[in-house]
PDB file of C-alpha atoms in Angstrom:
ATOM      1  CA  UNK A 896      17.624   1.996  -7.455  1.00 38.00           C
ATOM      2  CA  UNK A 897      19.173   5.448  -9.571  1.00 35.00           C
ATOM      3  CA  UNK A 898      19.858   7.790  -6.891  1.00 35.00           C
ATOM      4  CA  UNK A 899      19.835   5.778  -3.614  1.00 38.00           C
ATOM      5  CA  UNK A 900      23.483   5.727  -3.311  1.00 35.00           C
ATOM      6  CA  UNK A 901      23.791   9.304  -3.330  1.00 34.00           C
ATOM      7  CA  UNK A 902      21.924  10.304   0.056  1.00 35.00           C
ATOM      8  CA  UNK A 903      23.995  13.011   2.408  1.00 39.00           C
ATOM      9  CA  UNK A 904      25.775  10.990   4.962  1.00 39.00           C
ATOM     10  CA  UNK A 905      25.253  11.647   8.356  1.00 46.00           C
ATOM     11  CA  UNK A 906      28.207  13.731   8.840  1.00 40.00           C
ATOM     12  CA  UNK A 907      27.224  15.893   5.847  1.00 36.00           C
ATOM     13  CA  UNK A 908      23.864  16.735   6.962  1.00 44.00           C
ATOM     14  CA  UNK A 909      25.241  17.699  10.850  1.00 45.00           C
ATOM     15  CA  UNK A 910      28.003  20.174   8.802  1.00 36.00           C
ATOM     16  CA  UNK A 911      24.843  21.413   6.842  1.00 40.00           C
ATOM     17  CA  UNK A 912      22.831  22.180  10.199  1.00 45.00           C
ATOM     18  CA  UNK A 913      25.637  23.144  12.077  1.00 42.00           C
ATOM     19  CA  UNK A 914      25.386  26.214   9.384  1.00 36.00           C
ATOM     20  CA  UNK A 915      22.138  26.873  10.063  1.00 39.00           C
ATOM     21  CA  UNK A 916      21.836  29.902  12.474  1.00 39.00           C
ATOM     22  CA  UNK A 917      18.782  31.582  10.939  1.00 39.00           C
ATOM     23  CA  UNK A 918      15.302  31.351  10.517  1.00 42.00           C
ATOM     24  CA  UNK A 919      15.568  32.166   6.537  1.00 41.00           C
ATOM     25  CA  UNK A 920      18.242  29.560   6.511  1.00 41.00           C
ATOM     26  CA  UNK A 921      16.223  27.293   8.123  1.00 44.00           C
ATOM     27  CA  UNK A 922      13.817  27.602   5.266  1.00 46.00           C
ATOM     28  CA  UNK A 923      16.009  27.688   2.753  1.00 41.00           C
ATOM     29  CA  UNK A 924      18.009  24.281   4.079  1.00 45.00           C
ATOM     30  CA  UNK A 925      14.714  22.503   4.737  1.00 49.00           C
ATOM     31  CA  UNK A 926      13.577  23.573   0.899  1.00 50.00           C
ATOM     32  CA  UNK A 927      16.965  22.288  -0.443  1.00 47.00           C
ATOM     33  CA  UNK A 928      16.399  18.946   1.190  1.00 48.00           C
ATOM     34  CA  UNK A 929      12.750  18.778   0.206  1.00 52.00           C
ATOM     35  CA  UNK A 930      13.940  19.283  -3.691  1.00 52.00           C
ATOM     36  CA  UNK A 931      17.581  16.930  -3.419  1.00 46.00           C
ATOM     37  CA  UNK A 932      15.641  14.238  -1.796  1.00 49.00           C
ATOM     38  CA  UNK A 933      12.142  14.174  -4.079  1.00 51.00           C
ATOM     39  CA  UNK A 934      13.729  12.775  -6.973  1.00 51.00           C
ATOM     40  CA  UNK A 935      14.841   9.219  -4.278  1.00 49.00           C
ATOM     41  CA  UNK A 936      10.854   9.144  -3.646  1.00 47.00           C
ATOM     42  CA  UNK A 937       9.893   9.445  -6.799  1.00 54.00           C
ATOM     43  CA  UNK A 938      12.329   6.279  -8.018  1.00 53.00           C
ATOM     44  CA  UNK A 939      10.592   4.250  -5.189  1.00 45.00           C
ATOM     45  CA  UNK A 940       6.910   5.374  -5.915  1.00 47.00           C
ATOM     46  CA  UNK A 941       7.583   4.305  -9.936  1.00 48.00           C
ATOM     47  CA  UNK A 942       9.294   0.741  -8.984  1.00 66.00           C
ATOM     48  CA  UNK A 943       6.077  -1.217  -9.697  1.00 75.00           C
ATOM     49  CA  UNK A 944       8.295  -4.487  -7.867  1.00 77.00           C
ATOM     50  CA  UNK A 945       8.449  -2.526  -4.545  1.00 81.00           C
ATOM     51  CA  UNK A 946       4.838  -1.987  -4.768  1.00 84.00           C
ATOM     52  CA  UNK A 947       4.205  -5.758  -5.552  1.00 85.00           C
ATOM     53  CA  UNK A 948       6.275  -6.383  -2.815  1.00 86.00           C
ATOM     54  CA  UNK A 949       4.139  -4.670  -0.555  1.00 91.00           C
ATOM     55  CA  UNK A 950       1.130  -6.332  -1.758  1.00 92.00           C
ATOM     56  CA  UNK A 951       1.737  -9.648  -1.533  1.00 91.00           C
ATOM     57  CA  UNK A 952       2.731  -8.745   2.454  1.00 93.00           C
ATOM     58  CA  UNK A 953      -0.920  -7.425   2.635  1.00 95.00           C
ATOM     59  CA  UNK A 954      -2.242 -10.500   1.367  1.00 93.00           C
ATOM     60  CA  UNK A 955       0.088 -12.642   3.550  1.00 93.00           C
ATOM     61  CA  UNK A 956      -1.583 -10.782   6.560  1.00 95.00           C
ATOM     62  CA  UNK A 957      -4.704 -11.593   5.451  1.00 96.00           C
ATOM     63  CA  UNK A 958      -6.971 -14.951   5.733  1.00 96.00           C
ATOM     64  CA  UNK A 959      -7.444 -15.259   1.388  1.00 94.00           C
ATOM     65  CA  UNK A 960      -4.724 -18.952   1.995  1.00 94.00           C
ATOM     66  CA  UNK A 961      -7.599 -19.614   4.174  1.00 96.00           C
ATOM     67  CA  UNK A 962     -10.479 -18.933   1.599  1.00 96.00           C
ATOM     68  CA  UNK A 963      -8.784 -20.635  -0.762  1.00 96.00           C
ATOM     69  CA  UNK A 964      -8.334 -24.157   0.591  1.00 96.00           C
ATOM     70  CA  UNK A 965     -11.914 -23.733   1.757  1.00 96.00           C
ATOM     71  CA  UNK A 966     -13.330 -24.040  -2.076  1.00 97.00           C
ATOM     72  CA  UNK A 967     -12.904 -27.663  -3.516  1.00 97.00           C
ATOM     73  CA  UNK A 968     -10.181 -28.769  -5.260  1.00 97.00           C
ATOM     74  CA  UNK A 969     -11.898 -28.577  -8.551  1.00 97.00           C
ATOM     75  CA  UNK A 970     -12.539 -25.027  -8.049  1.00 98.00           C
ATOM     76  CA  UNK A 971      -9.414 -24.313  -7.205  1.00 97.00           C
ATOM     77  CA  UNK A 972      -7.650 -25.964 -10.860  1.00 97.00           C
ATOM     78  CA  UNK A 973     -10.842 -23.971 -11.956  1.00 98.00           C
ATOM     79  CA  UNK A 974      -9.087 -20.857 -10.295  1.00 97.00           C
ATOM     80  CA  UNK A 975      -5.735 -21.399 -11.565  1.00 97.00           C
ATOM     81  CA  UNK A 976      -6.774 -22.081 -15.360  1.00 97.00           C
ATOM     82  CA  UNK A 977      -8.660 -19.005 -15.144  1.00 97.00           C
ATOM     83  CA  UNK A 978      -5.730 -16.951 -13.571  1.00 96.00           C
ATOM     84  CA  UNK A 979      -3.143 -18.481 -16.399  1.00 96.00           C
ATOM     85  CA  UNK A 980      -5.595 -17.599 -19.594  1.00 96.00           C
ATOM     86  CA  UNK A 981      -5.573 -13.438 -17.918  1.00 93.00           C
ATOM     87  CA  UNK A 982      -2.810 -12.644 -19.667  1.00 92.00           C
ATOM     88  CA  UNK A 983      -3.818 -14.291 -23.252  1.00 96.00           C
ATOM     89  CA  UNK A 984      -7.780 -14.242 -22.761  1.00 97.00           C
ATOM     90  CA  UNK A 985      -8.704 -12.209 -20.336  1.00 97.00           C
ATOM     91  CA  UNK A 986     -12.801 -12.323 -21.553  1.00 98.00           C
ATOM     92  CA  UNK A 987     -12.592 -16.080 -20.801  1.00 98.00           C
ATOM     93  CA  UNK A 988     -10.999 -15.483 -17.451  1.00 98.00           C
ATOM     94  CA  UNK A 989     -13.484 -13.402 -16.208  1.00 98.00           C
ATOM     95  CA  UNK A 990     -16.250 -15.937 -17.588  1.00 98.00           C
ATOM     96  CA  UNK A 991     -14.531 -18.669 -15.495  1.00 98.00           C
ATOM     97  CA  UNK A 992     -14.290 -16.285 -12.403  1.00 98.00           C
ATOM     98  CA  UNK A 993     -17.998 -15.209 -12.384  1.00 98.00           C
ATOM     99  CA  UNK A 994     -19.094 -18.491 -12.741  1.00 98.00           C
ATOM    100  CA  UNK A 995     -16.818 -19.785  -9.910  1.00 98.00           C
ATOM    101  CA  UNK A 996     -17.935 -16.870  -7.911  1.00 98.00           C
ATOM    102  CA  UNK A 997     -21.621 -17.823  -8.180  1.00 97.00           C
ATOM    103  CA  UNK A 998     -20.820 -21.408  -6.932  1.00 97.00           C
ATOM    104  CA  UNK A 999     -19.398 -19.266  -3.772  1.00 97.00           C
ATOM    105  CA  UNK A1000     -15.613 -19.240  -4.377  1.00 98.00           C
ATOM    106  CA  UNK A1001     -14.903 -15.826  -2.416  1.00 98.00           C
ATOM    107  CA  UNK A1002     -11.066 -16.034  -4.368  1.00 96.00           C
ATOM    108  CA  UNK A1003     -13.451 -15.938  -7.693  1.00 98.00           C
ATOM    109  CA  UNK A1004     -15.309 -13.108  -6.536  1.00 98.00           C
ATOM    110  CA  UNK A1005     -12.380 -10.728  -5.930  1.00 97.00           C
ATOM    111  CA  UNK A1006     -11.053 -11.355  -9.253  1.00 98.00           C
ATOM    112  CA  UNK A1007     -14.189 -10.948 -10.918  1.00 98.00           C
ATOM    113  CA  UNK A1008     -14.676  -7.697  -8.914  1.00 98.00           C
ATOM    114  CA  UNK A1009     -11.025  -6.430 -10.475  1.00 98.00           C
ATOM    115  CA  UNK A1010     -11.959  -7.451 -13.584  1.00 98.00           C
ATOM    116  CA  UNK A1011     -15.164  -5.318 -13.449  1.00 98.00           C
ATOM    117  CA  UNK A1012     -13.275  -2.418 -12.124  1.00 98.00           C
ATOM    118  CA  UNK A1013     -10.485  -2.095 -14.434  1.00 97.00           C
ATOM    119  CA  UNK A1014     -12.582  -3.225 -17.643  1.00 98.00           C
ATOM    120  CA  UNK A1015     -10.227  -6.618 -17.726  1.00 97.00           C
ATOM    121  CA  UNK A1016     -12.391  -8.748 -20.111  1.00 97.00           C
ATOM    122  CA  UNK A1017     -15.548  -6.892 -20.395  1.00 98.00           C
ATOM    123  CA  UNK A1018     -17.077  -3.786 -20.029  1.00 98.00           C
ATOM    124  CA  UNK A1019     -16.031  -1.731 -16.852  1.00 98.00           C
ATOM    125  CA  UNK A1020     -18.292  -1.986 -14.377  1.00 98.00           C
ATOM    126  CA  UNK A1021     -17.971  -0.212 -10.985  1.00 98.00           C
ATOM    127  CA  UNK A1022     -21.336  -0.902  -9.490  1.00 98.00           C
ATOM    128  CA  UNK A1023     -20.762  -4.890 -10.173  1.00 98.00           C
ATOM    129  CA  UNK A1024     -17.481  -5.098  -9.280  1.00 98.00           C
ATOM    130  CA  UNK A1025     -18.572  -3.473  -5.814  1.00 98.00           C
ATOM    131  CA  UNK A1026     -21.056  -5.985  -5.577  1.00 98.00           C
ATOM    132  CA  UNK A1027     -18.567  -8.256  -6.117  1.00 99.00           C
ATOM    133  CA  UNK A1028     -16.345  -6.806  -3.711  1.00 99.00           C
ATOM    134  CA  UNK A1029     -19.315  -6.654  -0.900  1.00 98.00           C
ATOM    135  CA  UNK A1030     -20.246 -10.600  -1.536  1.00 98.00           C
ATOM    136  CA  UNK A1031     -16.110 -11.514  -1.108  1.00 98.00           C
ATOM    137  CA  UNK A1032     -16.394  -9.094   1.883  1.00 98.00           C
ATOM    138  CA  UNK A1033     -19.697 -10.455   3.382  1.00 98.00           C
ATOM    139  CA  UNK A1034     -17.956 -13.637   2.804  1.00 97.00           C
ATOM    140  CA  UNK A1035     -14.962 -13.199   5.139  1.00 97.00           C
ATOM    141  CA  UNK A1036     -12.725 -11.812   3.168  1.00 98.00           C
ATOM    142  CA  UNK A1037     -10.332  -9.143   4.700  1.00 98.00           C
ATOM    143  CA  UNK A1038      -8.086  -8.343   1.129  1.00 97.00           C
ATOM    144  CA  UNK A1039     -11.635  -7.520  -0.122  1.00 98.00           C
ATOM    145  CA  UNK A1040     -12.163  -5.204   2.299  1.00 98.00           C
ATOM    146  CA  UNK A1041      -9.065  -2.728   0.687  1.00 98.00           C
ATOM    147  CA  UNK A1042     -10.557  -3.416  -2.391  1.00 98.00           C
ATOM    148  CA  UNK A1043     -13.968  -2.674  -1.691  1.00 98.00           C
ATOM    149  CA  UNK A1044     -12.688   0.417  -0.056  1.00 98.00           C
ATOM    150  CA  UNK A1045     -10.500   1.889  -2.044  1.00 98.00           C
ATOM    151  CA  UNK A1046     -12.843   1.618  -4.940  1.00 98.00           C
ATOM    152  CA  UNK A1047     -15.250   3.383  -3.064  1.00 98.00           C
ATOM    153  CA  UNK A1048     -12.723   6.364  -2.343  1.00 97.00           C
ATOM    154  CA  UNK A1049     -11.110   6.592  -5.675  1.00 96.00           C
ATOM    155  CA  UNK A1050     -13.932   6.689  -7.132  1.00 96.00           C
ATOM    156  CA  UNK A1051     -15.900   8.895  -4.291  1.00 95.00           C
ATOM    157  CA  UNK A1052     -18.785   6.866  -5.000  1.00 95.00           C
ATOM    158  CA  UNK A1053     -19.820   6.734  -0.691  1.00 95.00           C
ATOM    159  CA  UNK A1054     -17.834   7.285   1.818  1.00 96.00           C
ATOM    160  CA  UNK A1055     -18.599   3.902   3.787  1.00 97.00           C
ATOM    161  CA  UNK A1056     -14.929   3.324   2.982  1.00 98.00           C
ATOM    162  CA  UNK A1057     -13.883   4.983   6.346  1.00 98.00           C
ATOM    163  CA  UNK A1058     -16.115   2.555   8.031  1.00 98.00           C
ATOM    164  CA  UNK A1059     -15.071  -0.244   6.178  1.00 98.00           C
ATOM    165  CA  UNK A1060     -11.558   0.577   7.009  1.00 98.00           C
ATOM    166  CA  UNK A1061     -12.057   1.109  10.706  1.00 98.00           C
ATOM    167  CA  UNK A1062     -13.510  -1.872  11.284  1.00 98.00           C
ATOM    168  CA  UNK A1063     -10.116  -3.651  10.107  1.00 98.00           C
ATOM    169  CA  UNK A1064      -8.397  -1.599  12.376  1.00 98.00           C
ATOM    170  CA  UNK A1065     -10.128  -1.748  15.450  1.00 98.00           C
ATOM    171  CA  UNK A1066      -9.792  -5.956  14.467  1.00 97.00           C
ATOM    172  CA  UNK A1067      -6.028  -5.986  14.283  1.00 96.00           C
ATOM    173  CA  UNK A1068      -5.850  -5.940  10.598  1.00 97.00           C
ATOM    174  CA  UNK A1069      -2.488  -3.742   9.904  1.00 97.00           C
ATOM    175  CA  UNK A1070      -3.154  -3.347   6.202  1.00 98.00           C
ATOM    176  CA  UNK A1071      -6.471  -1.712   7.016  1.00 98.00           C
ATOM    177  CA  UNK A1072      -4.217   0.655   9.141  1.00 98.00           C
ATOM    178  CA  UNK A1073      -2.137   2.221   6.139  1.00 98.00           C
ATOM    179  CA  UNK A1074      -5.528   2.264   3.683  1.00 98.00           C
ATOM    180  CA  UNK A1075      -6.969   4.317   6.409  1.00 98.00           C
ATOM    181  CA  UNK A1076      -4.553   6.989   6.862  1.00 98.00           C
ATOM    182  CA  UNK A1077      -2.885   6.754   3.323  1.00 97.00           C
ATOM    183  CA  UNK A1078      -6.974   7.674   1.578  1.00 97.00           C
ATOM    184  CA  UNK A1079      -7.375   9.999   3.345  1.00 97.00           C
ATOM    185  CA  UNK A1080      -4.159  11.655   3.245  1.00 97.00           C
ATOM    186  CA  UNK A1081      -4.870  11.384  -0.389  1.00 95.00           C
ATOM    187  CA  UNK A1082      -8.036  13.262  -0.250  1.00 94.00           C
ATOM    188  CA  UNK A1083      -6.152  16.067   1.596  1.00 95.00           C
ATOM    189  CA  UNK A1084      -2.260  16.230   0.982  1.00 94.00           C
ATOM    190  CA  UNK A1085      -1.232  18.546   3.625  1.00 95.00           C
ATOM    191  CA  UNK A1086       0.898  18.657   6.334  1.00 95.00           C
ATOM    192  CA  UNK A1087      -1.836  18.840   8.582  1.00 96.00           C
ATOM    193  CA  UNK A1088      -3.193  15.414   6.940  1.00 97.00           C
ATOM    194  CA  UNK A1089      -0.022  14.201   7.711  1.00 97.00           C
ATOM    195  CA  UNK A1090       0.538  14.565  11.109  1.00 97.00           C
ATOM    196  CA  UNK A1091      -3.565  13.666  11.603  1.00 98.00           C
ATOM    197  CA  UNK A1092      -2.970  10.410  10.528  1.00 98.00           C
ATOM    198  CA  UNK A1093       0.547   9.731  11.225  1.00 98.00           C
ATOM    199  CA  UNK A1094      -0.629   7.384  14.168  1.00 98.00           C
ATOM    200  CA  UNK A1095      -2.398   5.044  11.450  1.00 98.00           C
ATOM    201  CA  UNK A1096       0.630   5.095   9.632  1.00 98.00           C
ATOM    202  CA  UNK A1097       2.960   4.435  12.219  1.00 98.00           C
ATOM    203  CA  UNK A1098       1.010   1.551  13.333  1.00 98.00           C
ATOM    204  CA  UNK A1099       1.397  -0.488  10.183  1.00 98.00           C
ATOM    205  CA  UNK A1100       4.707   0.184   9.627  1.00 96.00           C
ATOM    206  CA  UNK A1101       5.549  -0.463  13.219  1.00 96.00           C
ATOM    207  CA  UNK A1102       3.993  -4.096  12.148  1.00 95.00           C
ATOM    208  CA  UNK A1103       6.339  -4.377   9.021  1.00 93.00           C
ATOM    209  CA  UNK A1104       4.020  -2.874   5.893  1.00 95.00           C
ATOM    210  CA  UNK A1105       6.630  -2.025   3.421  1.00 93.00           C
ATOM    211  CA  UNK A1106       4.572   0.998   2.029  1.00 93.00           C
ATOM    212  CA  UNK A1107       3.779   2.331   5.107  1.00 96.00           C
ATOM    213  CA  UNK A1108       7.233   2.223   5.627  1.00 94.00           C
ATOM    214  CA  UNK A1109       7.988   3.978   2.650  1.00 92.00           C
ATOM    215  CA  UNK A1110       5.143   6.842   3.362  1.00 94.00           C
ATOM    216  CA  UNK A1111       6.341   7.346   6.440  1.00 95.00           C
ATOM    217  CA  UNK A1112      10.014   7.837   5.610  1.00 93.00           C
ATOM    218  CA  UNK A1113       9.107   9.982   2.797  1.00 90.00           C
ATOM    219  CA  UNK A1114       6.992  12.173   4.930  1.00 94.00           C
ATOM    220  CA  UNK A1115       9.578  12.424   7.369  1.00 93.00           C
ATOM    221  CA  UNK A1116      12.143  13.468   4.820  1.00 90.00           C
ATOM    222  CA  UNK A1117       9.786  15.823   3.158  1.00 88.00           C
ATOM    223  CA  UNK A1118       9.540  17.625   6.209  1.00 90.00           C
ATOM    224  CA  UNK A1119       5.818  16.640   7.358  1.00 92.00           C
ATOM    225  CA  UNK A1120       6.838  16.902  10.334  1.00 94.00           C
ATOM    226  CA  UNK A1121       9.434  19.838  10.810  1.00 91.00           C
ATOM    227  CA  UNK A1122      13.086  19.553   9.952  1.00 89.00           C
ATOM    228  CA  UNK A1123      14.083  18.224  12.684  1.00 90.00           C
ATOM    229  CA  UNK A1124      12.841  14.503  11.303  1.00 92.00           C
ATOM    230  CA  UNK A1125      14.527  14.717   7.771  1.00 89.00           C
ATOM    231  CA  UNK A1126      17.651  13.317   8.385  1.00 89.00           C
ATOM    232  CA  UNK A1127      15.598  10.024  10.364  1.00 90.00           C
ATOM    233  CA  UNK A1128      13.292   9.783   8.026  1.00 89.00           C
ATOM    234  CA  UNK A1129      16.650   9.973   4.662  1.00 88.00           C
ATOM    235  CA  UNK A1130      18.146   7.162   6.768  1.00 89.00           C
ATOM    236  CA  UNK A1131      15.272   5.157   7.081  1.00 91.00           C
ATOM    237  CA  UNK A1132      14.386   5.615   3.281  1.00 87.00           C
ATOM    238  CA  UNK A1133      17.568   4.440   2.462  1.00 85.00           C
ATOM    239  CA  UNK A1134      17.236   1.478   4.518  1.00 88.00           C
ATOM    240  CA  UNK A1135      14.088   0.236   3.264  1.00 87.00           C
ATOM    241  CA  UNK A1136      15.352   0.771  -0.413  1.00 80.00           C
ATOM    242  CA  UNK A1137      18.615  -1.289   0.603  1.00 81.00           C
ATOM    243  CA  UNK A1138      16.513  -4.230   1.864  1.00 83.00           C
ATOM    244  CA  UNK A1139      14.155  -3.429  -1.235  1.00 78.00           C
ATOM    245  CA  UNK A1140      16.873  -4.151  -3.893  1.00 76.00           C
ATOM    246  CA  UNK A1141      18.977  -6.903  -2.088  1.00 75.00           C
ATOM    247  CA  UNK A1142      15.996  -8.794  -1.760  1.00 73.00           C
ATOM    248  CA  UNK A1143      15.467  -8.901   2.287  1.00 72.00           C
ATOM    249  CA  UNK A1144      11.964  -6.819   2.159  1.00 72.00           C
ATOM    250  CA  UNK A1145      10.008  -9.799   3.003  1.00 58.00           C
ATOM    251  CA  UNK A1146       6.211 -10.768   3.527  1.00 47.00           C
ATOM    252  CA  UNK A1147       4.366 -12.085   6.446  1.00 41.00           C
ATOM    253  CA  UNK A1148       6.214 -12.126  10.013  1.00 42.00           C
ATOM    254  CA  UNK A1149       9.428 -11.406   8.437  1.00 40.00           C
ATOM    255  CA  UNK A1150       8.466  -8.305   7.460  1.00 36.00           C
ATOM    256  CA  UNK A1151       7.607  -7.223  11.433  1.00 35.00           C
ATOM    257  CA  UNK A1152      11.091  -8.003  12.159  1.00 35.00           C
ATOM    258  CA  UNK A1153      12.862  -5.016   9.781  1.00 28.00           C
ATOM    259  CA  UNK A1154       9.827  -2.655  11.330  1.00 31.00           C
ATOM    260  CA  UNK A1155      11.318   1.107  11.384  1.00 28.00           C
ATOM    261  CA  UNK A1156      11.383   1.872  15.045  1.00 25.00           C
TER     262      UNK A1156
END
């Protein structure tokens, strides 16, 4: 990652606050950090991989294995022809997936939803792929639930999102955790946001979720939470980048154990 390597080492920063004997240098230390450091998020918010990476632990927390060995085997080669023609036909993909989602496949449903929602194949859609959404959702499934949320919020179409979203964290369901705060962070990017639903946060990255993770580390070297936290949250960014590029950000239970504390 372009920049990582060049993060103030520990010694560095306590010369640099050692300095600081002033409230305007205060300031004027804690801006200089904010700027140095914005251009290390902003690699790690473009690296589409990292973000993959992160997915693919959501769905590992979720039941969707489960949903998938529950449709028959047929539906599931069904499933994966339909999932290899996306990238040259992606009009017969989503025929495949809303047929296999009316003979109940909840995997079919989600992917007919994101077809729907991103205009994959047909026409975009936004009230069918919520319906979509809702039916995968209704069905059981808890990756549909960030789906069904988030389009709701991005698109501030209702705001049952928050309730949608609390239910999967008052069930244990971590990802549900990071949707929660990170939305609604979104709808307000302040400082007070921030520290509101730094608890959320915390509590998915505390169980491994590599972006929540990566918020929180940013936030902390932003100085979301006074200046105090910058240097924690540099050394934590550049820890999660480290374990990013040599390839031990894993999914699942793995992830828990390389939790920031």
């Amino acid at each position: 990652m372009p920049g990582c390597a060049s993060i103030c080492t520990a010694t560095e920063f306590d010369i640099c606050k050692n300095l600081v004997r002033s409230d305007m240098l205060i300031h004027m230390t804690h801006s200089l950090w904010r700027n140095f450091l914005s251009n290390l998020w902003d690699d790690a918010h473009s690296n589409r991989a990292f973000w993959q990476t992160s997915t693919l632990w959501e769905q590992s927390m979720s039941n969707d294995w489960d949903l998938w060995m529950a449709d028959d085997e047929d539906v599931r080669e069904q499933n994966m022809r339909a999932f290899d023609l996306q990238a040259t036909d992606s009009a017969a993909a989503f025929d495949m997936y809303r047929e296999l989602a009316g003979r109940g496949s909840v995997w079919a449903m989600q992917q007919a939803g994101r077809h729907l929602e991103f205009g994959w194949g047909t026409e975009r859609d936004l009230a069918a792929a919520e319906n979509f959404y809702d039916q995968a959702l209704m069905a059981g499934s808890w990756t549909a639930t960030l789906r069904l949320a988030r389009l709701l919020c991005n698109h501030r179409i209702n705001e049952t999102w928050v309730a949608i979203l609390q239910d999967g964290v008052d069930s244990g369901f971590l990802p549900s955790s990071f949707w929660l705060g990170w939305l609604q962070y979104e709808r307000s990017p302040r400082k007070r946001t921030a520290r509101a639903v730094r608890p959320l946060i915390e509590q998915a990255a505390a169980g491994g979720h590599p972006g929540a993770r990566l918020v929180l580390a940013r936030w902390k070297m932003r100085g979301r939470f006074g200046w105090r936290e910058m240097r924690q949250g540099a050394q934590e960014f550049r820890t999660l980048l480290g374990q990013h590029m040599d390839g031990t950000l894993r999914n699942g239970d793995d992830a828990a154990d390389m939790a920031v504390a």
